[in-house]
Amino acid sequence: MYAAYVAVSAVVVAYCVFSAVMDFIRYEPILVSMTKAGVPHSWLPRLGALKAAGALGVLLGLIGVPWIGAAAAVGIVLFFVGAIATHVRARDTSFGLAAAFLALALAALVLGVNGPGYAI
């Protein structure tokens, strides 16, 4: 089970870093998606910072601070729940990627809190 936790968490970290960078450089498809969802472009640096912080937290969880990893995974889950809700509220159905990474972040959380760092 630990190998699954490491693999899923590594994918979550990689995606969050990639997504944060795309926010910071204002990648055009991101701008289009934000416009469709009704999110101001001025929010991109903050959203990117949240994703980068989540990636750092999950990485810290992988290298030996499990409670930080779990807290970061909770934050990422909440981030993607909010992202999906924002798209749904704007009647924008292009949130499939956010749903996939919500599932991955949730898997990282479940695998992490059931891993060797916790007595559950």
mmCIF file of C-alpha atoms in Angstrom:
data_model
loop_
_atom_site.group_PDB
_atom_site.id
_atom_site.type_symbol
_atom_site.label_atom_id
_atom_site.label_comp_id
_atom_site.label_asym_id
_atom_site.label_seq_id
_atom_site.Cartn_x
_atom_site.Cartn_y
_atom_site.Cartn_z
ATOM 1 C CA MET A 1 0.000 0.000 0.000
ATOM 2 C CA TYR A 2 2.931 2.332 0.671
ATOM 3 C CA ALA A 3 4.084 2.026 -2.947
ATOM 4 C CA ALA A 4 0.624 3.101 -4.122
ATOM 5 C CA TYR A 5 0.732 6.089 -1.756
ATOM 6 C CA VAL A 6 4.135 7.149 -3.094
ATOM 7 C CA ALA A 7 3.068 6.727 -6.727
ATOM 8 C CA VAL A 8 -0.235 8.580 -6.376
ATOM 9 C CA SER A 9 1.323 11.332 -4.266
ATOM 10 C CA ALA A 10 4.134 11.797 -6.785
ATOM 11 C CA VAL A 11 1.566 12.295 -9.549
ATOM 12 C CA VAL A 12 -0.328 14.801 -7.373
ATOM 13 C CA VAL A 13 2.895 16.718 -6.678
ATOM 14 C CA ALA A 14 3.889 16.726 -10.352
ATOM 15 C CA TYR A 15 0.458 17.914 -11.476
ATOM 16 C CA CYS A 16 0.242 20.644 -8.852
ATOM 17 C CA VAL A 17 3.701 21.954 -9.754
ATOM 18 C CA PHE A 18 2.882 21.856 -13.475
ATOM 19 C CA SER A 19 -0.481 23.537 -12.923
ATOM 20 C CA ALA A 20 1.032 26.208 -10.679
ATOM 21 C CA VAL A 21 3.652 27.023 -13.323
ATOM 22 C CA MET A 22 0.928 27.278 -15.980
ATOM 23 C CA ASP A 23 -0.923 29.728 -13.703
ATOM 24 C CA PHE A 24 2.211 31.791 -13.086
ATOM 25 C CA ILE A 25 3.077 32.088 -16.785
ATOM 26 C CA ARG A 26 -0.566 32.733 -17.707
ATOM 27 C CA TYR A 27 -0.750 29.920 -20.232
ATOM 28 C CA GLU A 28 -3.422 30.827 -22.797
ATOM 29 C CA PRO A 29 -5.657 27.736 -22.416
ATOM 30 C CA ILE A 30 -5.757 28.413 -18.658
ATOM 31 C CA LEU A 31 -6.896 31.979 -19.332
ATOM 32 C CA VAL A 32 -9.661 30.700 -21.626
ATOM 33 C CA SER A 33 -10.835 28.211 -18.996
ATOM 34 C CA MET A 34 -10.798 30.862 -16.264
ATOM 35 C CA THR A 35 -12.816 33.215 -18.445
ATOM 36 C CA LYS A 36 -15.411 30.506 -19.149
ATOM 37 C CA ALA A 37 -15.684 29.796 -15.412
ATOM 38 C CA GLY A 38 -15.970 33.479 -14.543
ATOM 39 C CA VAL A 39 -12.721 33.609 -12.559
ATOM 40 C CA PRO A 40 -10.781 36.888 -12.799
ATOM 41 C CA HIS A 41 -7.314 36.501 -14.297
ATOM 42 C CA SER A 42 -5.935 38.484 -11.369
ATOM 43 C CA TRP A 43 -6.552 35.389 -9.199
ATOM 44 C CA LEU A 44 -4.037 33.274 -11.141
ATOM 45 C CA PRO A 45 -0.987 34.065 -8.966
ATOM 46 C CA ARG A 46 -2.929 33.200 -5.794
ATOM 47 C CA LEU A 47 -4.331 30.003 -7.269
ATOM 48 C CA GLY A 48 -0.865 29.035 -8.484
ATOM 49 C CA ALA A 49 0.565 29.704 -5.025
ATOM 50 C CA LEU A 50 -2.085 27.462 -3.462
ATOM 51 C CA LYS A 51 -1.218 24.648 -5.863
ATOM 52 C CA ALA A 52 2.506 25.091 -5.233
ATOM 53 C CA ALA A 53 1.947 25.054 -1.458
ATOM 54 C CA GLY A 54 -0.139 21.888 -1.809
ATOM 55 C CA ALA A 55 2.617 20.237 -3.834
ATOM 56 C CA LEU A 56 5.224 21.182 -1.245
ATOM 57 C CA GLY A 57 3.049 19.857 1.572
ATOM 58 C CA VAL A 58 2.395 16.523 -0.131
ATOM 59 C CA LEU A 59 6.118 16.253 -0.881
ATOM 60 C CA LEU A 60 6.905 16.855 2.791
ATOM 61 C CA GLY A 61 4.439 14.098 3.618
ATOM 62 C CA LEU A 62 6.334 11.773 1.298
ATOM 63 C CA ILE A 63 9.696 12.498 2.900
ATOM 64 C CA GLY A 64 8.650 11.950 6.466
ATOM 65 C CA VAL A 65 6.163 14.459 7.876
ATOM 66 C CA PRO A 66 2.901 12.588 7.342
ATOM 67 C CA TRP A 67 0.596 15.064 9.077
ATOM 68 C CA ILE A 68 1.748 17.867 6.765
ATOM 69 C CA GLY A 69 1.186 15.610 3.760
ATOM 70 C CA ALA A 70 -2.318 14.792 4.974
ATOM 71 C CA ALA A 71 -3.134 18.451 5.622
ATOM 72 C CA ALA A 72 -1.847 19.389 2.167
ATOM 73 C CA ALA A 73 -3.887 16.615 0.552
ATOM 74 C CA VAL A 74 -6.998 17.913 2.335
ATOM 75 C CA GLY A 75 -6.195 21.385 0.988
ATOM 76 C CA ILE A 76 -5.799 20.086 -2.553
ATOM 77 C CA VAL A 77 -9.064 18.148 -2.293
ATOM 78 C CA LEU A 78 -10.850 21.302 -1.122
ATOM 79 C CA PHE A 79 -9.174 23.326 -3.889
ATOM 80 C CA PHE A 80 -10.495 20.997 -6.594
ATOM 81 C CA VAL A 81 -13.947 20.774 -5.009
ATOM 82 C CA GLY A 82 -14.032 24.572 -5.209
ATOM 83 C CA ALA A 83 -12.763 24.532 -8.791
ATOM 84 C CA ILE A 84 -15.451 22.079 -9.875
ATOM 85 C CA ALA A 85 -18.137 24.035 -8.026
ATOM 86 C CA THR A 86 -16.995 27.223 -9.754
ATOM 87 C CA HIS A 87 -17.219 25.589 -13.184
ATOM 88 C CA VAL A 88 -20.635 24.076 -12.430
ATOM 89 C CA ARG A 89 -21.950 27.387 -11.130
ATOM 90 C CA ALA A 90 -20.832 29.047 -14.373
ATOM 91 C CA ARG A 91 -22.492 26.245 -16.366
ATOM 92 C CA ASP A 92 -19.097 25.308 -17.800
ATOM 93 C CA THR A 93 -18.781 21.563 -18.251
ATOM 94 C CA SER A 94 -15.022 21.504 -18.921
ATOM 95 C CA PHE A 95 -13.956 20.352 -15.467
ATOM 96 C CA GLY A 96 -13.002 16.757 -16.267
ATOM 97 C CA LEU A 97 -9.321 17.290 -15.534
ATOM 98 C CA ALA A 98 -10.149 18.924 -12.200
ATOM 99 C CA ALA A 99 -12.364 15.948 -11.327
ATOM 100 C CA ALA A 100 -9.566 13.517 -12.187
ATOM 101 C CA PHE A 101 -7.102 15.318 -9.964
ATOM 102 C CA LEU A 102 -9.673 15.622 -7.201
ATOM 103 C CA ALA A 103 -9.865 11.824 -7.296
ATOM 104 C CA LEU A 104 -6.055 11.531 -7.238
ATOM 105 C CA ALA A 105 -5.720 13.968 -4.327
ATOM 106 C CA LEU A 106 -8.430 12.074 -2.453
ATOM 107 C CA ALA A 107 -6.598 8.807 -3.121
ATOM 108 C CA ALA A 108 -3.338 10.326 -1.845
ATOM 109 C CA LEU A 109 -5.133 11.460 1.290
ATOM 110 C CA VAL A 110 -6.751 8.078 1.969
ATOM 111 C CA LEU A 111 -3.567 6.138 1.232
ATOM 112 C CA GLY A 112 -1.522 8.580 3.306
ATOM 113 C CA VAL A 113 -3.610 8.461 6.461
ATOM 114 C CA ASN A 114 -3.767 4.671 6.245
ATOM 115 C CA GLY A 115 -0.021 4.438 5.765
ATOM 116 C CA PRO A 116 2.881 3.818 8.139
ATOM 117 C CA GLY A 117 2.770 7.294 9.709
ATOM 118 C CA TYR A 118 -0.644 6.813 11.318
ATOM 119 C CA ALA A 119 -2.120 4.329 13.756
ATOM 120 C CA ILE A 120 -5.584 3.912 12.264
#
